[in-house]
Every structure is written in C-alpha cells, then in structure tokens.
C-alpha cells in the first residue's frame, strides 16, 4: 500500500470535489488523519513510576514530572538529541488493560491529550495528510472556518457496544460536536475526509450515529488509502513494518476482517495456512498471550465483523491503481519473528 501515491489521487479527487462545490459555496470538510499523524501531549503525576526496564532512561521520571505538558508523540527533537530516552518514551506510550474497568488505560501517572482537536494544526507536520490540507487550502478552504481536523488518541480503539472504551467514546462525542459546529458555521453539510486509519474510526463513527443525524449532518464520506476491511500487511508482527508496538489496542483493529477476507489463505506455512478466521490461532503462534488473544476475540473481532457501508451516507473510496499491495505472506517454516520468505502482491 503506497499511501503517497494513493494520497495524490485523493488530493486530485478532493480538489475536483471542492471545485465542483465552489459555485454553491464550499462544503465544510472534517479531516481524520492516518494512524500516527495525531500528536499527543503528556503530563506526569506523582503516581508515575517507570517500569524497571525504562527507569534508567526516564531518570526515575523526576525531571519529566516537573515539565507539565510536553510533546510525547511525536517528539523527534527529544529523541534525536538523546536516543537514550527511547525506552522512556515507549513506556509513556504503553497501554495497560485494566480488568476491573474492562478497558485500556495509560500507565498509572501518565496523562495524555491530543493536540489542537478541531483543527489540523495538531497533525504531524511531515505527515502525508498535510498534502490534503494544502490542496484544500489551495482551493479556498480556511482553517477553523470550513476546514477542520479531528486528531485522535491513536493508541486506543473502539470496543463493541456494551464494552468500555472511554477514550474512543470521548472521541466520538467530540467528533459529533465538531461536525455539528462545522455545519452550523457554514450552513451546510460537512464532508468527512479520511486518510488511512482515520477511515476505520470514521466508519465506526458513522455506523454508530443515529440514521437521522447522519442524514442531517453528513454530505459525503471520502475514505482514502484505508484498506477497508483490514490489511494483510499488518499480519507481519515480527518485522519492522508493524511498528509501533502491536500491543496498541488500535493496531488489532486493522487486522483483516473475516467478513471481507473470508477463508482465503493470508499466511502460508509448510504445515498450515491461516485465513482471517484463523487470526486468534495466528496471534498465539506469534507469541501473544492467551489473555491478549481472548481480548482480540471479545473486543476487536465484533468491531471488524461490523464492516458495512453506513446507510444514508454517500461514500467514495479512493485507492491507487498499480500499487503492489500484500495479499499473502509466506513463512515456510513458520518463523513469524523473521521477515517473510515471500510476499505475494495483488
Ligand atoms: C520533547 O520532550 C522533552 C522531554 O523529553 C521536552 O523537554 C520537550 O519540551 C518536548 N518538546 C515539545 C515540543 O514539547
Ligand atoms: C496453503 O495455501 C496455498 C496457496 O493457496 C496452497 O497452495 C497450499 O496448498 C495450502 N496449504 C495447505 C497446507 O493447506
């Protein structure tokens, strides 16, 4: 999946959409960016005690506790100046599952917040989504007037209805308000435009919003480079391509949905093939604990099985043509912690 090539297509598409809308006034646009595009600030409370493995890197956390809010993701400057900080930042970004709350949360003592919700100013400046922002601004869109950004806490993920997912529920409420405000300010219906992982969140958002609300507030849903239904690429847990850590709740959401991929073999070994239906077994073979696998089955799978077009929302998916996309991973000896022996592209 070459997100840059796909993004170029969407830039052209959105450009023509915007030009077409220009005569009647621009429809407000709300942008949801890709997985790691949203920046996060963090603040440490006295409760913070780094895990033993991160303690030297965090300097016991003493200095960081005095900083107040600081940029946690992504803070290239800090990590370039002092690479020894990397284990500390990984610790601050870690999620833990709280069995009592039945939900993921930050490591105790770590508070996080997304930067500049409502605008695209909190997007990472080098992210491909900024090309979209530039293209929209070039045809007359103005930040805060008819162009809005919805960055999200990307480490967290939606849970099925009835299960706790505080961070994601908060995001849904904020996004609902943002769309309503965008509509009121412009007297029109907003267009939701998403890049990559943002499409997964917008999809859940639309599926769960009341039909009457959708009819009233959403003009169009443009999903770019999203690999709708999940991506085979994300089954490469052992290799560098799956960073950041797959223990992030959000990462599981993009594993191939059985509803979309069916029984096709996605991972091939000499002894056994794995389809999207076999992901629990595949996770086990990749060293995930029984608890993590059970959580995938209970928390993630029902969300990915709910994959379907949200009724009453005109929808456009933009994908590039001629960009090789992994369809099957071959690990002859089942050594999943190494690079695949072969990647079959489609
Ligand atoms: C990056 O993190 C360091 C702490 O490690 C902090 O001092 C600095 O202010 C952060 N940068 C920004 C832009 O917040
Ligand atoms: C696994 O799938 C491949 C590709 O479709 C097929 O050639 C092979 O026979 C299958 N192997 C097993 C063990 O089912």
Coordinates of C-alpha atoms and ligand atoms in Angstrom, one line a residue:
X1 CA 0.0 0.0 0.0
X2 CA 1.8 3.1 -1.2
X3 CA 0.0 5.8 0.8
X4 CA 1.7 8.6 -1.0
X5 CA 0.5 7.5 -4.4
X6 CA -3.0 7.0 -3.1
X7 CA -2.9 10.3 -1.3
X8 CA -2.0 12.0 -4.6
X9 CA -5.2 10.5 -6.1
X10 CA -7.3 11.7 -3.3
X11 CA -5.8 15.2 -3.5
X12 CA -6.9 15.3 -7.1
X13 CA -10.3 13.9 -6.2
X14 CA -10.9 16.2 -3.3
X15 CA -9.6 19.1 -5.4
X16 CA -12.3 18.4 -8.1
X17 CA -14.9 17.8 -5.4
X18 CA -14.1 21.2 -3.9
X19 CA -14.1 23.0 -7.3
X20 CA -17.4 21.4 -8.1
X21 CA -18.8 22.6 -4.8
X22 CA -17.3 26.1 -5.1
X23 CA -20.1 27.5 -7.1
X24 CA -22.6 26.7 -4.3
X25 CA -20.1 27.6 -1.6
X26 CA -17.6 25.1 -0.2
X27 CA -18.9 22.2 1.9
X28 CA -17.1 22.2 5.2
X29 CA -14.5 19.4 5.4
X30 CA -13.6 17.5 8.6
X31 CA -10.3 15.5 8.2
X32 CA -9.4 12.4 10.1
X33 CA -5.7 11.6 9.6
X34 CA -3.7 8.4 9.5
X35 CA -2.6 6.2 12.4
X36 CA 0.4 8.1 13.8
X37 CA -0.4 11.6 12.4
X38 CA -2.1 12.8 15.5
X39 CA 0.3 14.4 18.0
X40 CA 0.0 13.7 21.7
X41 CA 1.0 15.8 24.8
X42 CA 1.7 14.1 28.1
X43 CA 1.9 15.2 31.7
X44 CA 3.2 13.0 34.5
X45 CA 1.8 13.0 38.0
X46 CA 3.5 11.8 41.2
X47 CA 1.9 8.4 40.7
X48 CA 4.2 7.8 37.8
X49 CA 6.9 5.1 38.4
X50 CA 8.6 3.8 35.3
X51 CA 8.8 0.1 34.8
X52 CA 12.3 -1.3 35.7
X53 CA 13.3 -1.6 32.1
X54 CA 12.5 2.1 31.4
X55 CA 13.6 3.6 34.7
X56 CA 17.2 4.5 33.8
X57 CA 16.0 6.1 30.6
X58 CA 13.3 8.0 32.4
X59 CA 15.8 9.1 35.1
X60 CA 13.2 7.9 37.6
X61 CA 10.7 10.3 36.0
X62 CA 11.7 13.1 38.4
X63 CA 12.6 15.7 35.7
X64 CA 9.7 14.8 33.5
X65 CA 7.3 15.2 36.3
X66 CA 8.3 18.9 36.6
X67 CA 7.7 19.6 33.0
X68 CA 4.0 20.0 32.9
X69 CA 2.5 19.2 29.5
X70 CA 5.1 18.3 26.9
X71 CA 5.0 16.7 23.4
X72 CA 5.2 13.0 23.7
X73 CA 4.2 11.9 20.2
X74 CA 6.0 12.7 18.2
X75 CA 8.9 14.4 19.7
X76 CA 11.7 13.8 17.2
X77 CA 13.8 16.6 18.7
X78 CA 14.0 15.0 22.1
X79 CA 14.7 11.5 20.7
X80 CA 17.3 12.8 18.2
X81 CA 19.1 14.8 20.9
X82 CA 19.0 12.0 23.3
X83 CA 18.4 8.5 21.9
X84 CA 18.7 7.1 25.4
X85 CA 15.2 8.5 26.0
X86 CA 13.6 6.0 23.6
X87 CA 12.7 3.3 26.2
X88 CA 11.3 6.0 28.4
X89 CA 9.0 7.3 25.6
X90 CA 7.9 3.7 24.8
X91 CA 7.0 3.3 28.5
X92 CA 5.0 6.6 28.4
X93 CA 3.1 5.4 25.3
X94 CA 2.4 2.0 26.6
X95 CA -1.2 1.0 27.3
X96 CA -2.3 -1.4 30.1
X97 CA -5.5 -3.3 30.2
X98 CA -7.5 -2.7 33.4
X99 CA -9.6 -5.8 34.0
X100 CA -11.8 -4.0 36.6
X101 CA -12.7 -1.2 34.2
X102 CA -12.7 -3.7 31.3
X103 CA -10.8 -1.0 29.4
X104 CA -7.3 0.0 28.3
X105 CA -5.7 3.0 30.0
X106 CA -2.4 4.7 30.2
X107 CA 0.4 3.6 32.5
X108 CA -0.5 5.0 36.0
X109 CA 0.6 8.6 36.4
X110 CA 0.7 9.3 32.7
X111 CA -1.9 11.8 31.4
X112 CA -2.2 12.3 27.6
X113 CA -4.2 14.5 25.3
X114 CA -4.4 15.1 21.6
X115 CA -3.1 18.4 20.3
X116 CA -5.5 21.0 18.9
X117 CA -8.6 19.0 18.4
X118 CA -10.8 20.7 15.9
X119 CA -8.0 21.9 13.7
X120 CA -5.4 20.2 11.5
X121 CA -2.6 22.1 13.4
X122 CA -2.1 19.1 15.7
X123 CA -1.3 16.9 12.8
X124 CA 2.4 16.0 12.4
X125 CA 3.9 18.5 10.0
X126 CA 5.6 15.9 7.9
X127 CA 2.6 13.6 7.6
X128 CA 1.1 13.0 4.1
X129 CA -2.3 14.3 5.4
X130 CA -0.7 17.8 5.2
X131 CA -0.8 17.4 1.4
X132 CA -4.5 17.1 1.7
X133 CA -4.7 20.2 3.9
X134 CA -2.5 22.2 1.4
X135 CA -4.7 21.0 -1.5
X136 CA -7.9 22.1 0.3
X137 CA -6.4 25.4 1.2
X138 CA -5.3 26.0 -2.4
X139 CA -9.0 25.8 -3.5
X140 CA -10.1 28.2 -0.8
X141 CA -10.6 26.3 2.4
X142 CA -9.8 28.1 5.6
X143 CA -8.7 26.6 8.8
X144 CA -11.4 26.9 11.5
X145 CA -13.9 28.3 9.0
X146 CA -14.7 25.4 6.8
X147 CA -11.7 23.2 7.3
X148 CA -11.5 21.1 10.5
X149 CA -9.3 18.4 11.9
X150 CA -10.2 15.5 14.1
X151 CA -6.9 14.1 15.5
X152 CA -7.5 11.1 17.8
X153 CA -5.8 9.1 20.6
X154 CA -4.5 6.5 18.1
X155 CA -3.3 4.0 20.7
X156 CA -6.9 3.4 21.7
X157 CA -9.6 1.6 19.7
X158 CA -13.3 1.3 19.6
X159 CA -14.9 -1.6 21.6
X160 CA -18.1 -3.3 20.6
X161 CA -21.3 -1.7 22.0
X162 CA -21.7 -2.5 25.7
X163 CA -18.0 -2.7 26.4
X164 CA -16.0 0.1 27.9
X165 CA -13.7 2.2 25.7
X166 CA -13.5 5.6 27.4
X167 CA -11.0 7.2 25.1
X168 CA -12.8 6.2 21.9
X169 CA -16.2 7.2 23.3
X170 CA -14.8 10.6 24.2
X171 CA -13.5 10.9 20.6
X172 CA -17.0 10.0 19.2
X173 CA -18.6 12.8 21.3
X174 CA -16.1 15.4 20.3
X175 CA -16.3 14.4 16.6
X176 CA -20.1 14.6 16.8
X177 CA -19.9 18.1 18.2
X178 CA -17.2 19.2 15.7
X179 CA -19.4 18.0 12.7
X180 CA -22.4 19.9 14.1
X181 CA -20.4 23.1 14.7
X182 CA -18.8 22.8 11.2
X183 CA -22.3 22.5 9.8
X184 CA -23.8 25.4 11.8
X185 CA -20.9 27.7 11.0
X186 CA -21.3 27.1 7.2
X187 CA -25.0 26.4 6.9
X188 CA -24.1 23.2 5.0
X189 CA -23.5 19.6 5.4
X190 CA -19.9 18.6 6.2
X191 CA -17.8 16.1 4.2
X192 CA -15.8 13.6 6.2
X193 CA -12.4 13.0 4.5
X194 CA -10.1 10.4 6.0
X195 CA -6.6 9.1 5.3
X196 CA -5.6 5.5 6.0
X197 CA -6.5 4.5 9.6
X198 CA -8.7 7.6 10.1
X199 CA -11.1 5.7 7.8
X200 CA -11.6 2.9 10.3
X201 CA -12.5 5.4 13.1
X202 CA -14.8 7.3 10.8
X203 CA -16.5 4.1 9.7
X204 CA -17.3 3.1 13.3
X205 CA -18.4 6.7 14.0
X206 CA -20.9 6.6 11.1
X207 CA -22.1 3.1 11.8
X208 CA -23.0 4.1 15.3
X209 CA -24.5 7.5 14.7
X210 CA -28.3 7.7 14.5
X211 CA -29.7 7.5 11.0
X212 CA -31.5 10.8 11.3
X213 CA -28.3 12.5 12.5
X214 CA -26.3 11.1 9.5
X215 CA -29.0 12.3 7.1
X216 CA -28.9 15.8 8.6
X217 CA -25.1 16.2 9.0
X218 CA -23.1 14.1 6.6
X219 CA -22.9 15.2 3.0
X220 CA -20.3 12.6 1.9
X221 CA -17.7 10.2 3.3
X222 CA -14.4 10.1 1.4
X223 CA -12.1 7.3 2.6
X224 CA -8.6 7.4 1.1
X225 CA -6.0 4.7 1.3
X226 CA -7.8 2.9 4.0
X227 CA -7.5 -0.8 3.1
X228 CA -11.2 -1.1 4.1
X229 CA -11.7 -4.4 6.0
X230 CA -8.1 -4.5 7.2
X231 CA -4.8 -5.2 5.6
X232 CA -2.7 -8.3 5.2
X233 CA 0.5 -6.2 5.7
X234 CA -0.5 -5.8 9.4
X235 CA 0.0 -9.6 10.0
X236 CA 3.7 -9.0 9.8
X237 CA 4.2 -8.8 13.6
X238 CA 7.8 -9.9 13.5
X239 CA 9.2 -7.3 11.2
X240 CA 9.9 -3.6 11.4
X241 CA 6.8 -2.7 9.3
X242 CA 4.4 -3.3 12.1
X243 CA 5.9 -0.7 14.4
X244 CA 4.7 1.0 16.6
X245 CA 4.0 -1.9 19.0
X246 CA 1.1 -4.1 18.1
X247 CA 0.1 -4.1 21.7
X248 CA -1.5 -0.8 21.0
X249 CA -5.3 -1.5 21.0
X250 CA -5.7 0.3 17.7
X251 CA -3.4 -2.0 15.9
X252 CA -5.6 -5.0 16.1
X253 CA -8.5 -3.1 14.5
X254 CA -6.7 -3.2 11.1
X255 CA -6.2 -6.9 11.1
X256 CA -8.1 -8.5 8.1
X257 CA -11.8 -8.9 8.8
X258 CA -13.2 -12.3 8.2
X259 CA -16.2 -10.6 6.7
X260 CA -14.0 -9.1 3.9
X261 CA -11.3 -11.7 3.5
X262 CA -13.3 -14.9 4.1
X263 CA -11.4 -18.1 4.0
X264 CA -8.6 -17.1 1.6
X265 CA -5.2 -18.1 2.9
X266 CA -3.4 -14.9 4.1
X267 CA -0.4 -16.5 5.8
X268 CA 1.1 -19.6 4.3
X269 CA 3.4 -22.0 6.0
X270 CA 4.5 -25.6 5.1
X271 CA 2.4 -27.1 7.9
X272 CA -0.6 -24.9 7.9
X273 CA -2.4 -21.9 6.3
X274 CA -4.1 -19.1 8.2
X275 CA -7.1 -17.2 6.9
X276 CA -8.8 -14.2 8.5
X277 CA -10.9 -16.7 10.5
X278 CA -7.7 -18.2 12.0
X279 CA -6.3 -14.9 13.4
X280 CA -6.7 -16.0 17.0
X281 CA -4.5 -19.0 16.4
X282 CA -2.1 -16.9 14.4
X283 CA -1.8 -14.4 17.2
X284 CA -1.0 -17.3 19.6
X285 CA 1.7 -18.6 17.2
X286 CA 3.2 -15.1 17.2
X287 CA 3.6 -15.1 20.9
X288 CA 0.6 -13.1 22.1
X289 CA -0.7 -14.3 25.4
X290 CA -3.9 -16.2 25.9
X291 CA -5.4 -13.1 27.5
X292 CA -4.5 -10.9 24.6
X293 CA -5.9 -13.4 22.1
X294 CA -9.1 -13.6 24.1
X295 CA -9.3 -9.8 24.1
X296 CA -8.9 -9.7 20.3
X297 CA -11.8 -12.2 20.1
X298 CA -14.1 -10.4 22.5
X299 CA -13.2 -6.7 21.8
X300 CA -11.9 -6.4 18.3
X301 CA -13.4 -9.1 16.2
X302 CA -17.0 -7.9 16.7
X303 CA -16.0 -4.4 15.5
X304 CA -14.3 -5.7 12.4
X305 CA -17.2 -8.0 11.7
X306 CA -19.5 -4.9 11.7
X307 CA -17.8 -3.8 8.4
X308 CA -20.5 -2.5 6.1
X309 CA -21.4 0.8 4.4
X310 CA -23.1 3.2 6.8
X311 CA -26.7 3.6 5.3
X312 CA -27.7 7.0 4.0
X313 CA -24.1 8.3 3.6
X314 CA -22.8 8.7 0.1
X315 CA -19.4 7.2 0.2
X316 CA -16.3 7.3 -2.0
X317 CA -13.2 5.1 -1.5
X318 CA -10.1 6.2 -3.2
X319 CA -7.3 3.6 -3.8
X320 CA -4.4 3.8 -6.2
X321 CA -4.1 1.5 -9.2
X322 CA -0.8 -0.3 -9.9
X323 CA 0.5 -0.1 -6.4
X324 CA 1.5 -3.5 -5.2
X325 CA -0.5 -4.5 -2.1
X326 CA 0.4 -7.6 0.0
X327 CA -2.1 -10.3 -0.4
X328 CA -0.3 -13.3 1.2
X329 CA 2.7 -13.7 3.4
X330 CA 4.7 -16.9 3.1
X331 CA 6.7 -18.1 6.1
X332 CA 7.7 -21.7 5.1
X333 CA 9.0 -22.7 8.5
X334 CA 6.5 -20.6 10.5
X335 CA 9.2 -18.3 11.8
X336 CA 7.0 -15.3 12.3
X337 CA 9.6 -13.3 14.1
X338 CA 11.6 -13.0 10.9
X339 CA 10.9 -11.4 7.6
X340 CA 8.5 -13.4 5.4
X341 CA 10.2 -15.7 2.9
X342 CA 7.9 -14.3 0.3
X343 CA 5.3 -11.6 0.0
X344 CA 2.6 -12.2 -2.7
X345 CA 1.3 -9.0 -4.0
X346 CA -2.1 -8.3 -5.6
Ligands
LIG1 C1 10.0 16.9 23.9 O1 10.2 16.2 25.1 C2 11.1 16.8 26.0 C3 11.2 15.9 27.2 O2 11.8 14.7 26.9 C4 10.6 18.2 26.4 O3 11.5 18.8 27.2 C5 10.3 19.0 25.2 O4 9.7 20.2 25.6 C6 9.4 18.2 24.3 N1 9.1 19.0 23.1 C7 8.0 19.7 22.9 C8 7.8 20.4 21.6 O5 7.1 19.7 23.7
LIG2 C1 -2.0 -23.1 1.6 O1 -2.4 -22.2 0.5 C2 -1.6 -22.2 -0.6 C3 -1.9 -21.1 -1.5 O2 -3.3 -21.0 -1.8 C4 -1.8 -23.6 -1.3 O3 -1.1 -23.7 -2.5 C5 -1.4 -24.7 -0.3 O4 -1.8 -26.0 -0.8 C6 -2.1 -24.5 1.1 N1 -1.5 -25.4 2.1 C7 -2.2 -26.0 3.0 C8 -1.4 -26.8 4.0 O5 -3.4 -26.0 3.0

